[in-house]
Amino acid sequence: MKKTTLGTWITAYNPSALDVISKCNFDWICIDMEHSSITLEQLENLLNVLDKNKSNSFVRVSDNDKTEIKKVLDLGAKGIIVPMVNTALEAKNAISYVTYPPKGQRGFALARAQGFGYDLTNYKRASKNIKIVVQIETIEAINNLEEILKVKGLHSTLIGPRDLSGSIGKPGDYKNKKFIKALQKYEKL
């Protein structure tokens, strides 16, 4: 059964503002590292705020990159949003980067998320609940959506309307027939 959740997105480093926002009972809060200047050091501070307020934290990474995903998870993100996923293979790669062996490629670190080595057992158990969301942002992704949705371990998808409109050569034209048809296909699946 599909469940609608309500969340919000931050693109600026302001721990005090995030402290207020995280007390507003959102189902999730996403820290954007794709289109912001938030650094890994700043991300750690923001995740500390979200953890203190028991908020469900997502981080949108800048790319489907094993090293970046690993660092974000080691800092303690509870979910990852991966932009520009166009194929089932790219979705499988993202899941592999989030998942520990033998199913995935993630390394066993001694960082914040693992209690700097004091809580690795509990973290390994908790890491099985990390949510993986891929962004569908191109006409190629729309055309491959059925295969992407079959990938095991994927928790959700998120449409990227601006990039989708750009991928059909009509950036920002949300009334374009090709855009509407692509969006309808996304919503249908």
Coordinates of C-alpha atoms in Angstrom, one line a residue:
M1 CA 0.0 0.0 0.0
K2 CA 1.3 3.5 -0.9
K3 CA 1.6 5.9 2.0
T4 CA 1.8 9.6 1.5
T5 CA 4.3 11.3 3.7
L6 CA 5.0 15.0 4.3
G7 CA 8.5 16.4 4.4
T8 CA 10.6 19.4 3.7
W9 CA 13.9 20.3 2.0
I10 CA 16.7 22.5 3.2
T11 CA 19.4 24.0 1.0
A12 CA 21.2 26.4 3.4
Y13 CA 23.4 25.8 6.4
N14 CA 21.5 27.2 9.4
P15 CA 21.4 24.8 12.4
S16 CA 19.1 27.1 14.4
A17 CA 16.5 27.3 11.6
L18 CA 16.7 23.5 11.2
D19 CA 16.2 23.0 14.9
V20 CA 12.9 24.9 14.6
I21 CA 11.9 23.1 11.4
S22 CA 12.7 19.7 12.9
K23 CA 10.2 20.3 15.6
C24 CA 7.3 20.7 13.2
N25 CA 6.4 17.0 13.0
F26 CA 7.5 16.4 9.3
D27 CA 7.8 12.7 8.4
W28 CA 11.2 13.5 6.9
I29 CA 13.6 16.4 6.3
C30 CA 16.0 16.3 3.3
I31 CA 19.4 18.1 3.4
D32 CA 20.3 18.9 -0.2
M33 CA 23.9 18.5 -1.1
E34 CA 23.3 18.4 -4.9
H35 CA 22.3 22.0 -5.4
S36 CA 23.6 23.7 -2.3
S37 CA 26.9 24.7 -0.8
I38 CA 26.5 22.5 2.3
T39 CA 29.8 20.8 3.1
L40 CA 30.3 17.4 4.8
E41 CA 31.4 19.2 8.0
Q42 CA 28.2 21.3 8.0
L43 CA 26.2 18.2 7.2
E44 CA 27.4 16.5 10.3
N45 CA 26.2 19.4 12.4
L46 CA 22.8 19.4 10.7
L47 CA 22.4 15.7 11.2
N48 CA 23.2 16.1 14.9
V49 CA 20.3 18.6 15.1
L50 CA 17.9 16.2 13.3
D51 CA 19.1 13.3 15.5
K52 CA 18.6 15.3 18.7
N53 CA 15.0 16.1 17.6
K54 CA 14.4 12.5 16.4
S55 CA 13.7 13.6 12.9
N56 CA 14.0 11.3 9.9
S57 CA 16.9 12.6 7.9
F58 CA 17.4 12.2 4.2
V59 CA 20.4 13.6 2.3
R60 CA 20.3 14.2 -1.5
V61 CA 23.8 13.4 -2.7
S62 CA 25.2 15.2 -5.7
D63 CA 25.6 12.1 -7.8
N64 CA 25.3 8.3 -7.7
D65 CA 28.8 8.1 -6.3
K66 CA 30.0 5.3 -4.0
T67 CA 32.4 7.5 -2.1
E68 CA 30.0 10.4 -1.5
I69 CA 27.1 8.1 -0.4
K70 CA 29.5 6.3 2.0
K71 CA 30.6 9.5 3.6
V72 CA 27.0 10.8 4.0
L73 CA 25.9 7.5 5.6
D74 CA 28.9 7.4 7.9
L75 CA 27.8 10.8 9.1
G76 CA 24.4 9.3 10.1
A77 CA 21.9 10.0 7.3
K78 CA 18.8 7.8 7.7
G79 CA 18.0 8.0 4.0
I80 CA 19.6 8.8 0.7
I81 CA 18.1 10.5 -2.3
V82 CA 20.1 9.8 -5.5
P83 CA 19.6 12.2 -8.4
M84 CA 19.5 11.4 -12.1
V85 CA 18.9 7.7 -12.0
N86 CA 18.1 6.7 -15.6
T87 CA 18.3 2.9 -15.6
A88 CA 17.7 -0.2 -13.4
L89 CA 21.5 -0.7 -13.3
E90 CA 22.0 2.8 -11.9
A91 CA 19.3 2.1 -9.2
K92 CA 21.0 -1.2 -8.4
N93 CA 24.4 0.6 -8.0
A94 CA 22.9 3.1 -5.6
I95 CA 21.4 0.3 -3.5
S96 CA 24.8 -1.5 -3.6
Y97 CA 26.6 1.6 -2.3
V98 CA 24.2 1.8 0.7
T99 CA 24.2 -1.9 1.6
Y100 CA 26.9 -3.8 3.5
P101 CA 28.4 -7.0 2.1
P102 CA 27.7 -9.6 1.1
K103 CA 24.7 -7.9 -0.7
G104 CA 26.4 -4.5 -1.3
Q105 CA 29.7 -2.7 -1.4
R106 CA 29.5 -0.4 1.6
G107 CA 32.6 -0.5 3.8
F108 CA 32.5 -1.0 7.6
A109 CA 33.6 2.4 9.0
L110 CA 34.3 3.7 12.5
A111 CA 32.5 7.0 12.0
R112 CA 29.7 9.0 13.7
A113 CA 26.9 6.7 12.5
Q114 CA 28.7 3.7 14.0
G115 CA 29.4 5.4 17.3
F116 CA 33.1 5.6 16.3
G117 CA 33.4 1.9 16.6
Y118 CA 31.5 1.5 19.9
D119 CA 28.1 0.8 18.3
L120 CA 28.9 -1.1 15.1
T121 CA 26.6 -4.1 15.9
N122 CA 23.5 -1.9 16.5
Y123 CA 24.3 0.3 13.5
K124 CA 24.6 -2.7 11.2
R125 CA 21.1 -3.7 12.3
A126 CA 19.8 -0.1 12.0
S127 CA 21.4 0.4 8.6
K128 CA 19.0 -2.2 7.1
N129 CA 16.4 0.5 7.5
I130 CA 18.2 3.1 5.5
K131 CA 15.7 4.4 2.9
I132 CA 16.9 4.7 -0.7
V133 CA 15.1 7.1 -3.0
V134 CA 16.0 7.6 -6.6
Q135 CA 15.1 10.6 -8.6
I136 CA 13.4 10.2 -12.0
E137 CA 14.5 13.3 -13.9
T138 CA 14.8 12.5 -17.5
I139 CA 12.8 11.1 -20.4
E140 CA 15.3 8.2 -20.4
A141 CA 14.3 7.4 -16.8
I142 CA 10.6 7.7 -17.6
N143 CA 11.1 5.2 -20.5
N144 CA 13.0 2.8 -18.1
L145 CA 10.7 3.4 -15.1
E146 CA 9.0 0.0 -15.1
E147 CA 12.5 -1.7 -14.9
I148 CA 13.7 0.8 -12.3
L149 CA 10.7 0.1 -10.1
K150 CA 11.4 -3.7 -10.2
V151 CA 14.8 -3.2 -8.4
K152 CA 14.7 -4.8 -5.0
G153 CA 15.8 -2.6 -2.1
L154 CA 14.4 0.6 -3.6
H155 CA 12.1 2.4 -1.2
S156 CA 10.7 5.2 -3.4
T157 CA 11.1 7.4 -6.4
L158 CA 10.9 11.2 -6.7
I159 CA 10.1 13.1 -9.8
G160 CA 12.4 16.0 -10.9
P161 CA 10.1 18.1 -13.0
R162 CA 12.5 20.8 -14.0
D163 CA 15.2 18.4 -15.3
L164 CA 12.5 16.3 -16.9
S165 CA 11.2 19.2 -18.8
G166 CA 14.8 20.1 -19.8
S167 CA 15.4 16.5 -21.0
I168 CA 12.7 16.9 -23.6
G169 CA 14.1 20.2 -24.8
K170 CA 11.4 22.3 -23.1
P171 CA 12.9 23.5 -19.7
G172 CA 10.2 24.9 -17.4
D173 CA 7.4 24.3 -19.9
Y174 CA 5.1 22.2 -17.6
K175 CA 2.2 22.5 -20.1
N176 CA 4.1 20.9 -22.9
K177 CA 2.3 17.7 -24.1
K178 CA 5.5 15.6 -24.0
F179 CA 6.1 16.7 -20.4
I180 CA 2.5 16.0 -19.4
K181 CA 2.6 12.6 -21.0
A182 CA 5.8 11.7 -19.2
L183 CA 4.4 12.9 -15.9
Q184 CA 1.3 10.9 -16.4
K185 CA 3.3 7.8 -17.1
Y186 CA 5.3 8.4 -13.9
E187 CA 2.1 8.9 -11.9
K188 CA 0.4 5.8 -13.4
L189 CA 3.3 3.5 -12.4

